Amino acid sequence: MTSATLAPDRPAGNRRSVRGGLPLTRVSGLGLGVAMVWFSLLVLIPLAAVAVTAAGGGWDGFWRTVTNEQTAATIRLTVGTALLVTLVNIVMGTLIAWVLVRDNFFGKRALEILIDVPFALPTIVAGLVLLSLYGPGSPLGVNIANTRIAVFLAFLFVTLPFIVRTVQPVLAELDPEVEEAAASLGASRYTTFRRIVLPSLTPAIAAGAALSFARAVGEYGSLVLLTGNLPMRTEVASVRILSSIENDNLDSAAAVAVVLLAISLAVIVVLDVIQRRVMRRG
Amino acid sequence: MSIEIVNVGKRFGDFVALDDVSVSIPSGRLTALLGPSGGGKSTLLRIIAGLERADTGKVEIEGVDATRLPPQKRNVGFVFQHYAAFKHLTVRRNVAFGLEIRKRPKDEVRSRVDELLALVHLEQFAERLPAQLSGGQRQRMALARALAVEPTVLLLDEPFGALDAKVRKELRDWLRRLHDEVHVTTVFVTHDQEEALEVADEIVVINEGRVEQIGSPDDLYDQPANEFVMRFLGPVTQLGDQLVRPHDLRLSTDLTGTTGAAARVTRVTRIGFEIRVDVATTGGQPVTVTLTRNEFLALGIEVDSDVRVSLTPGSPTTTVSAPTQPPTKAPALTPTP
Amino acid sequence: MAEHLIAARTQVGRRPGRYVLRIVVTAYLFFLVAWPLYLVGRNAFADGLTSLNDILTDPDVTHALRLSVVIAVAAVVINTVFGVGISILLVRYDFPGKRTLNALLDMPLSVSPIVVGLALVLVYGGREGWFGPTLESAGLQIIFAVPGMVLATVFVALPLVIREVVPVLQEVGDEQEQAARSLGANAVQTFRRITLPAIKWGVIYGVVLSLARSLGEFGAVKVVSGNVLGETRTATLVVEEKYLNFDKGGSYATAFLLALVAVACIIVVSVLRPKEDR
């Protein structure tokens, strides 16, 4: 099934599995060759260049760069806030998915569209959007611009679709009879949710959480106008990399970038493991 | 009586699923709710289980008024057509679920589950996940899971409907034997009259939200209450204004007799050990007669032979209400208030 | 079955707790997305149509808008050709390393746009890049020029078409293609007459999503563009530049235009997508 997702992710339950298929023919082999050359030039070689450049200064150089007081602070802030946001998303994303699947009310379609807005909206616009409600001159009378709360809020905005869109299709495909079976065996609503529904959703939640975490860690655009990029306070890793680039210090930029890449890679591995576990469960 | 259903009505929007239904289901017996799809039998079963709430009427289980009880409090075992297996739990944990909910001591759960797994012949699969079982095995697991909590009544909704013909037949025999061992009051829904006739002690025929007839398989077969039941329980053909079973008809080549009607053979079809003879009466009415191969050979008839067709005395018949009306078009239901 | 499904729905309808959940979710989305989004529209029109008029008559802004569209279209074309091709290879063929490739194709989604920009600079940078100096001496400037901006945009939107097309290809199966082959169609004919019509909608969703993503790319483009006024400045860069230069009206107006396109893309996809998928 094609799930209704604008979010850049597929649910864990139907993440693509690409087992089997024909052996390559001459035409398809050539196609694969061309595709691989393109993919290498675009993605693999540039990412390798980041790793090689980071390694250029040796382990000591790398370590010195990432443990630099200001850099370490950005990494701590980025990872810490991303974790916190992911936790909020686990709860709110599951809740939103639940309401979208199980409830039916006027305006639900509009909520569906709102979920996808953070994905399609340019990140710089996302920052501006949040600034207009939570920045100076806020109609709510709050001003969180240039604080760590702004980092949290920006991450929360851009990662909104991930867990919702991974959990939603899995929840929609859950057999209502399974919950009825649990009820007739004496399980209360809460027990049924905790022991039957939640375990079925766990792989999808985990997949969405991983994507959401990765997205938050790498976020840049929405923070530019919102957080002020104050060193030691609201500066995140991406901003730190950018200022290294702008100061023509590509080696330190690469060193911090490698830390982010390692996180991305870990996320991909986690997703692959989840996908394999789901396939085993059938 | 174990389950009393009194004047139960249920509608989904404009659709009347049950129209003032009253049924008594006896204790310790195996009762079938039989009828065509969409006739309301599954709804009735779900109302007994508390998965659906009746709009009107009352449900009593073992003397307790259960009309307003949630499913959790009814102590019924429910088996679904598509198994409703808890996919993330092993077979053992599936069966243990109801007992764990009831916070029974671990030792008791373990021994009870072992006992049930033995009963359904799944001992060696205890640590597998449902995905690793066949359909028939999954359904046996679901049955063990429902029985584990020692339900007052066991309810099965088209339990063998999703299985292929051979497994279905095996499980049907096995359910009958299981019931003879366990003796829990059991109600199962089926649209397969053969299944109901073979397995059930008691059959409730339900059509278009109403009970057509209640009785033992023999009652239903020998004394169908109306045309619908007659038609639903087996093949019928029409002779005069009577609906009869084709194998209850006899053919005779003695044309001087006065019993039965004069007719001419129009077609002979051999179906394994049976011979189907289509005849047309002198009035032009087509009648189907089923003979055994030996009966057919003894008659020595062929297409265009003149015969007399008559009913074996004592055979069940019903009078046709409107000769041309197909059986599914019963009178329209009047909505319940 | 039908009556059963209705039944399941009516049961849900009876829960009182659902109102609580409904309100919590609606409020959350209202404060996080709806209200802020509305305010951008309001701020854009705070001075009536003046701000919008100003930016649309500013040659630097119109150039930036045009550049954004050109880059986005180029990136979408490249990603569609590559995406459809690689999807067919992944679904229909078997080759060593397929699983790794499949996993790596998702990488761009979890890489920071700044890292994407950095990676491209390290390889294609004119002064110190691995290939950059060679290419530049051959007359091809990539970084701080449009080709680099296209590369960056292609990178960040790379998996979107693949993610839409692969599941559709799997669902369609290859029986129709085999039937076409057995009727004498060659590979190209089979693709054009059988495969492409079958995956048409998947491709269209992928294209719309890629377009939204490509138009809105900011970080990666910022790194590789050099942000030269009137040359390599895109619409998203204009939003930042105008805001930082205290031209809030212009910033909000440009942001409004970008938001409008983004929301339009979402609505297009949500309308096009068959309802039962929801």
mmCIF file with all atom_site columns, C-alpha atoms in Angstrom, chain B residues 3 9 17 22 45 58 78 95 98 118 126 135 167 186 195 203 221 242 258 281 286 306 309-311 328-329 333 337:
data_model
loop_
_atom_site.group_PDB
_atom_site.id
_atom_site.type_symbol
_atom_site.label_atom_id
_atom_site.label_alt_id
_atom_site.label_comp_id
_atom_site.label_asym_id
_atom_site.label_entity_id
_atom_site.label_seq_id
_atom_site.pdbx_PDB_ins_code
_atom_site.Cartn_x
_atom_site.Cartn_y
_atom_site.Cartn_z
_atom_site.occupancy
_atom_site.B_iso_or_equiv
_atom_site.pdbx_formal_charge
_atom_site.auth_seq_id
_atom_site.auth_comp_id
_atom_site.auth_asym_id
_atom_site.auth_atom_id
_atom_site.pdbx_PDB_model_num
ATOM 1  C CA . ILE B 1 3   ? -28.129 -17.955 27.191  1.00 0.00 ? 3   ILE B CA 1
ATOM 2  C CA . GLY B 1 9   ? -32.999 -5.568  18.026  1.00 0.00 ? 9   GLY B CA 1
ATOM 3  C CA . ALA B 1 17  ? -29.299 -6.373  11.475  1.00 0.00 ? 17  ALA B CA 1
ATOM 4  C CA . SER B 1 22  ? -35.615 -14.145 20.929  1.00 0.00 ? 22  SER B CA 1
ATOM 5  C CA . LEU B 1 45  ? -23.011 -13.573 18.438  1.00 0.00 ? 45  LEU B CA 1
ATOM 6  C CA . LYS B 1 58  ? -32.114 -8.244  26.896  1.00 0.00 ? 58  LYS B CA 1
ATOM 7  C CA . PHE B 1 78  ? -14.645 -15.615 21.565  1.00 0.00 ? 78  PHE B CA 1
ATOM 8  C CA . VAL B 1 95  ? -2.905  -18.790 25.422  1.00 0.00 ? 95  VAL B CA 1
ATOM 9  C CA . GLY B 1 98  ? -6.475  -14.220 29.760  1.00 0.00 ? 98  GLY B CA 1
ATOM 10 C CA . ALA B 1 118 ? -1.988  -30.549 24.671  1.00 0.00 ? 118 ALA B CA 1
ATOM 11 C CA . ALA B 1 126 ? 4.532   -23.340 22.284  1.00 0.00 ? 126 ALA B CA 1
ATOM 12 C CA . GLY B 1 135 ? -4.104  -21.218 9.476   1.00 0.00 ? 135 GLY B CA 1
ATOM 13 C CA . VAL B 1 167 ? -8.500  -28.348 6.978   1.00 0.00 ? 167 VAL B CA 1
ATOM 14 C CA . THR B 1 186 ? -20.764 -23.425 22.638  1.00 0.00 ? 186 THR B CA 1
ATOM 15 C CA . GLU B 1 195 ? -21.209 -27.762 8.735   1.00 0.00 ? 195 GLU B CA 1
ATOM 16 C CA . ILE B 1 203 ? -29.466 -25.130 15.000  1.00 0.00 ? 203 ILE B CA 1
ATOM 17 C CA . TYR B 1 221 ? -34.201 -31.357 7.880   1.00 0.00 ? 221 TYR B CA 1
ATOM 18 C CA . GLN B 1 242 ? -44.768 -28.463 -3.150  1.00 0.00 ? 242 GLN B CA 1
ATOM 19 C CA . THR B 1 258 ? -52.241 -43.027 -10.529 1.00 0.00 ? 258 THR B CA 1
ATOM 20 C CA . THR B 1 281 ? -44.415 -32.835 -16.400 1.00 0.00 ? 281 THR B CA 1
ATOM 21 C CA . PRO B 1 286 ? -39.466 -28.819 -14.887 1.00 0.00 ? 286 PRO B CA 1
ATOM 22 C CA . ASP B 1 306 ? -42.191 -41.307 -20.466 1.00 0.00 ? 306 ASP B CA 1
ATOM 23 C CA . VAL B 1 309 ? -42.735 -38.874 -10.918 1.00 0.00 ? 309 VAL B CA 1
ATOM 24 C CA . SER B 1 310 ? -43.913 -39.160 -7.316  1.00 0.00 ? 310 SER B CA 1
ATOM 25 C CA . LEU B 1 311 ? -42.820 -38.360 -3.780  1.00 0.00 ? 311 LEU B CA 1
ATOM 26 C CA . THR B 1 328 ? -33.703 -14.931 -0.917  1.00 0.00 ? 328 THR B CA 1
ATOM 27 C CA . LYS B 1 329 ? -36.536 -12.492 -1.521  1.00 0.00 ? 329 LYS B CA 1
ATOM 28 C CA . LEU B 1 333 ? -38.502 -6.188  7.052   1.00 0.00 ? 333 LEU B CA 1
ATOM 29 C CA . PRO B 1 337 ? -39.059 1.271   16.675  1.00 0.00 ? 337 PRO B CA 1
#
